[in-house]
mmCIF file of C-alpha atoms in Angstrom:
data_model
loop_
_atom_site.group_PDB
_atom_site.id
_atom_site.type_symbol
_atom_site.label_atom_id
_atom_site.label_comp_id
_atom_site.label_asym_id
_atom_site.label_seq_id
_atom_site.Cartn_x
_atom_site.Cartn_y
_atom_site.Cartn_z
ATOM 1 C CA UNK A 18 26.566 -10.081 -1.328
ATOM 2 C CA UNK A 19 25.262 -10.342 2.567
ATOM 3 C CA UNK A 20 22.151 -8.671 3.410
ATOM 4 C CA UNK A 21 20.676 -8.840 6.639
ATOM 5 C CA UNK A 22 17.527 -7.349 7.439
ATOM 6 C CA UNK A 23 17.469 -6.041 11.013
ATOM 7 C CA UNK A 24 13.942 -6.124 12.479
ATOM 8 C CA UNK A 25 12.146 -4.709 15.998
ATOM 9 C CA UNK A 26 10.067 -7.496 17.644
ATOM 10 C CA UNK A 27 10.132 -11.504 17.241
ATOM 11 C CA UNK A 28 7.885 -12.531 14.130
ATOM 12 C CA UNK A 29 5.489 -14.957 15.136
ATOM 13 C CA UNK A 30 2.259 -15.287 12.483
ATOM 14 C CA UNK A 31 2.872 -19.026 10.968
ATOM 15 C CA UNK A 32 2.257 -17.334 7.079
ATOM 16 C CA UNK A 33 4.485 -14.643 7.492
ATOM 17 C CA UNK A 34 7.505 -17.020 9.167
ATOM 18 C CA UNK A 35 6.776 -19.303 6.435
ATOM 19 C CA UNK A 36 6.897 -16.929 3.657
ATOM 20 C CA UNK A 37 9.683 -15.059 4.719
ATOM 21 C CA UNK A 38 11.399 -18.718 4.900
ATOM 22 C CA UNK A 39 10.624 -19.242 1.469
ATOM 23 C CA UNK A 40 11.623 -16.377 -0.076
ATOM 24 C CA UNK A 41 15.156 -16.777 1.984
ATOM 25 C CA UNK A 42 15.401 -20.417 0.717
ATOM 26 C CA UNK A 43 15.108 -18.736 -3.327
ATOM 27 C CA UNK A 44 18.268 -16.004 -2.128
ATOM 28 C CA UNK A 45 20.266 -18.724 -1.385
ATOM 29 C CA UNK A 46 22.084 -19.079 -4.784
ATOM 30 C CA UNK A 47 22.188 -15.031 -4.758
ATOM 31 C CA UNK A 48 23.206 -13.987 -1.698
ATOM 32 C CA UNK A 49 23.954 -14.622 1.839
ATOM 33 C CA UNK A 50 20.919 -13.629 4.069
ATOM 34 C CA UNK A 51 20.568 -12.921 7.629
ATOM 35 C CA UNK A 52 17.266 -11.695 9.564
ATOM 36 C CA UNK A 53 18.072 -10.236 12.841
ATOM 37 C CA UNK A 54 15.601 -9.622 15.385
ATOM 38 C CA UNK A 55 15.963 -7.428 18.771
ATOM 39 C CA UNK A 56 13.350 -7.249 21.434
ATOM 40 C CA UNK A 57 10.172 -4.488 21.219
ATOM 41 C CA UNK A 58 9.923 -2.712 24.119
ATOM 42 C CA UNK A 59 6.398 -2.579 25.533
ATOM 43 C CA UNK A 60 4.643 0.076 24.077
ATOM 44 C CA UNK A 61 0.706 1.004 25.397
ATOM 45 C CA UNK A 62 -1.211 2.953 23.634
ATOM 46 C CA UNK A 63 -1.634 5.731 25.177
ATOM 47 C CA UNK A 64 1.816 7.263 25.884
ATOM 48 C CA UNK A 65 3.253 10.435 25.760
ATOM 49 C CA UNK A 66 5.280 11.754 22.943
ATOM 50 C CA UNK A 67 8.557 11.431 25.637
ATOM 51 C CA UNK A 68 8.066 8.073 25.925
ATOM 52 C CA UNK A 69 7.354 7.082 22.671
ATOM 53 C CA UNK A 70 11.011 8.666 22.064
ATOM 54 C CA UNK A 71 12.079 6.593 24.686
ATOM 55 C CA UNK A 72 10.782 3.412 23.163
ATOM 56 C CA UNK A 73 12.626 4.621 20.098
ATOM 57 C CA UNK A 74 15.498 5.629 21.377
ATOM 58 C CA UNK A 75 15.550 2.025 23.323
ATOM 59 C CA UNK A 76 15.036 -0.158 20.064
ATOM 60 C CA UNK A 77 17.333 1.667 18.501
ATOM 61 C CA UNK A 78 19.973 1.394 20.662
ATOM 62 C CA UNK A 79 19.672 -2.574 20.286
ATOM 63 C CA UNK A 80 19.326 -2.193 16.421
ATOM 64 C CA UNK A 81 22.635 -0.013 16.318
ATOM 65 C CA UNK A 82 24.341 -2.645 18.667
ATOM 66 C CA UNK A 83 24.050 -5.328 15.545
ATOM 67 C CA UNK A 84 25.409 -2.881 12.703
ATOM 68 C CA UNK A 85 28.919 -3.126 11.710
ATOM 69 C CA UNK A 86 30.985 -0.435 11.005
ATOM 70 C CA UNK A 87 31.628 -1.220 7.440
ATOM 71 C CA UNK A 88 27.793 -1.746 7.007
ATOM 72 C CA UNK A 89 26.063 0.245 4.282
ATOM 73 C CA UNK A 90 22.475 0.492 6.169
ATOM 74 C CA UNK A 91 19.352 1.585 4.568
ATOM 75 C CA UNK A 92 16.557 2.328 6.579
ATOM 76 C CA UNK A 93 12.736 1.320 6.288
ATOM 77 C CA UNK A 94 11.170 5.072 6.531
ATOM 78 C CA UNK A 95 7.692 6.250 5.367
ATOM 79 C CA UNK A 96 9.600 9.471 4.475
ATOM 80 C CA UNK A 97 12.162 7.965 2.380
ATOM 81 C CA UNK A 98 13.038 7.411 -0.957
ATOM 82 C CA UNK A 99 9.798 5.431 -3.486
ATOM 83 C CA UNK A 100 11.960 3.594 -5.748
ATOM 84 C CA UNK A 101 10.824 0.964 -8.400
ATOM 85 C CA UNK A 102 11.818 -2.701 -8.135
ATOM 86 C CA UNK A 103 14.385 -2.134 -11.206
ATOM 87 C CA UNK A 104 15.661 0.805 -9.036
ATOM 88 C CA UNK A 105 16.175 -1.436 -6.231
ATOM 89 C CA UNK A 106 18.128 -3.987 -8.432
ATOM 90 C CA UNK A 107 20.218 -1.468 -9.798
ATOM 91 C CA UNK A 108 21.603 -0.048 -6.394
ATOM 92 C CA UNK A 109 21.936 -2.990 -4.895
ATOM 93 C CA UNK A 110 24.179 -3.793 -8.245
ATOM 94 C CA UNK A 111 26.253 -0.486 -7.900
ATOM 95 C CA UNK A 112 26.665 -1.482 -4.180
ATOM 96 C CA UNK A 113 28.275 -5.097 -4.789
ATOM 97 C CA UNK A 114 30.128 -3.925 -8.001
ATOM 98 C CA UNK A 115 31.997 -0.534 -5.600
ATOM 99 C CA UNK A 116 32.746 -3.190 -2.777
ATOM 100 C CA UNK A 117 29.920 -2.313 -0.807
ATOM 101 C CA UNK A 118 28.649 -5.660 -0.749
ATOM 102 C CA UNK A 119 27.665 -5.797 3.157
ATOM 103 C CA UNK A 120 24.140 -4.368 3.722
ATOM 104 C CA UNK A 121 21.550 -3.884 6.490
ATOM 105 C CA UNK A 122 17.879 -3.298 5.795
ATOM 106 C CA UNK A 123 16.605 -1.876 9.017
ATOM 107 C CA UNK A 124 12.856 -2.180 9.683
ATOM 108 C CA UNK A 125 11.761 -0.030 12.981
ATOM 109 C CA UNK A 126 9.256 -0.982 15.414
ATOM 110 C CA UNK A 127 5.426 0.349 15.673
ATOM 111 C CA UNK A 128 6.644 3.691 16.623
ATOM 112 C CA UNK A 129 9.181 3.440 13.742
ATOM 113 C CA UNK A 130 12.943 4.300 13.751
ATOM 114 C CA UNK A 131 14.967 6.383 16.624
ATOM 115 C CA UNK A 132 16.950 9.405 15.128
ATOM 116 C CA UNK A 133 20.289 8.343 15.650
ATOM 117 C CA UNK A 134 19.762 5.259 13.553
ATOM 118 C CA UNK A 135 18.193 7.437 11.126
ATOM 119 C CA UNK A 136 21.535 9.795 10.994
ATOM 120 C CA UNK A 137 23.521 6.586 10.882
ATOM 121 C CA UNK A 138 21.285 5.139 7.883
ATOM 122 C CA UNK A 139 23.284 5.755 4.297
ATOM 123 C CA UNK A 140 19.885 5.815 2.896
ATOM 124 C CA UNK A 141 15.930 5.679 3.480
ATOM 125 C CA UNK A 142 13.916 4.085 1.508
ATOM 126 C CA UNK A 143 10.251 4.041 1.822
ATOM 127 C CA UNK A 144 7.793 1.000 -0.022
ATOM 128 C CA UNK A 145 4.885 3.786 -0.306
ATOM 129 C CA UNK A 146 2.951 6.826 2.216
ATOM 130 C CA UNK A 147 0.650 4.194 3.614
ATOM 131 C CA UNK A 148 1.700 2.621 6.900
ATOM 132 C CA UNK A 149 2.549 -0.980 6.623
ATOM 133 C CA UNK A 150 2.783 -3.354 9.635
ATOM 134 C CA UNK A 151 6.153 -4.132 10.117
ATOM 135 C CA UNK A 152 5.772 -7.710 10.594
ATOM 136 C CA UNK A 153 4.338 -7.768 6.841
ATOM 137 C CA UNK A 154 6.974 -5.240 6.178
ATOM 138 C CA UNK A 155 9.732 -8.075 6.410
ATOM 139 C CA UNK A 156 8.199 -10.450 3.924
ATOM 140 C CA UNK A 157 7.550 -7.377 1.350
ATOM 141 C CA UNK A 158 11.569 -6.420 1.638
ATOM 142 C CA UNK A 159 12.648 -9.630 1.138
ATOM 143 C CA UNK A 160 10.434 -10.767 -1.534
ATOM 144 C CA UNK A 161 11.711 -7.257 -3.237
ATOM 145 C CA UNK A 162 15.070 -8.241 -2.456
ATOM 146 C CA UNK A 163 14.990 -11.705 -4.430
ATOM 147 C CA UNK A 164 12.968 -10.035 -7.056
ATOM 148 C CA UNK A 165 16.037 -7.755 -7.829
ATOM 149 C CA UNK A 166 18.257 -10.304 -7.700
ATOM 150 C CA UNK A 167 16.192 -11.840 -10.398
ATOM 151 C CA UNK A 168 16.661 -8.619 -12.152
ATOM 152 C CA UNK A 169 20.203 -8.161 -11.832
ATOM 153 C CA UNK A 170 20.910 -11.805 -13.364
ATOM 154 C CA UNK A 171 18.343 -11.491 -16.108
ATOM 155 C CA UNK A 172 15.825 -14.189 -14.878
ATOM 156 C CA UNK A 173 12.717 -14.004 -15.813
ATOM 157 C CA UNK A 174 10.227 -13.225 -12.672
ATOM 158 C CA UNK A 175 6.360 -12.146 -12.862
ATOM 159 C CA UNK A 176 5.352 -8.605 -13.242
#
């Protein structure tokens, strides 16, 4: 399987590079991984709801740019699906076993994900209603991601 996870914004907190590193290090005998980052646009607090959609629309442009055709993309949404881990594992499993075995994670910037990458998503998936940085946001995914790789092969892994 090759996953990338497509990310707004270069990472740069020393913990979070490292433990994202780790946990990309334990995929190795699993699956090919790829984290893809695209620049943030500048984004001041107090904007107006047109351009916050033009931030959106920008960094979504740049995250579309990187997709494939072929790629079956699931996007990081507050609004999307709450699966369980075992949930997780399982789709990913369906996905590799019907030949869908190239797939993007896409994780939005602070004002989250423009609607056309949205409409081009084959799924959203959401890791709870609370907003999550999404710098943190990358090490959760992946650490989910090895965790149901774990699951698929039967290995043990902690609760």
């Amino acid at each position: 399987m090759h996953i990338q996870i497509l990310t707004v914004g270069k990472l740069k907190e020393r913990y979070l590079v490292d433990g994202i590193a780790e946990y990309v290090k334990r995929l190795g005998p699993y699956a090919k991984m790829q984290m893809i980052e695209v620049p943030d646009e500048k984004a001041p607090e107090n904007m107006s709801p047109a351009e916050e959609q033009q931030v959106k629309v920008k960094e979504g442009e740049r995250l579309l740019a990187k997709l494939g055709a072929d790629v079956y993309v699931v996007a990081l949404a507050i609004d999307g699906e709450m699966w369980t881990s075992e949930q997780l594992a399982s789709s990913l499993d369906k996905l590799a076993t019907y030949g869908r075995s190239q797939v993007a994670f896409v994780i939005g910037g602070s004002l989250g994900l423009s609607s056309e990458l949205l409409r081009r998503a084959d799924m959203r998936l959401s890791f709870g209603r609370m907003t999550l940085p999404h710098q943190l946001m990358r090490l959760v995914l992946v650490e989910q991601i090895y965790r149901a790789m774990r699951i698929n092969r039967g290995e043990p892994y902690h609760k």
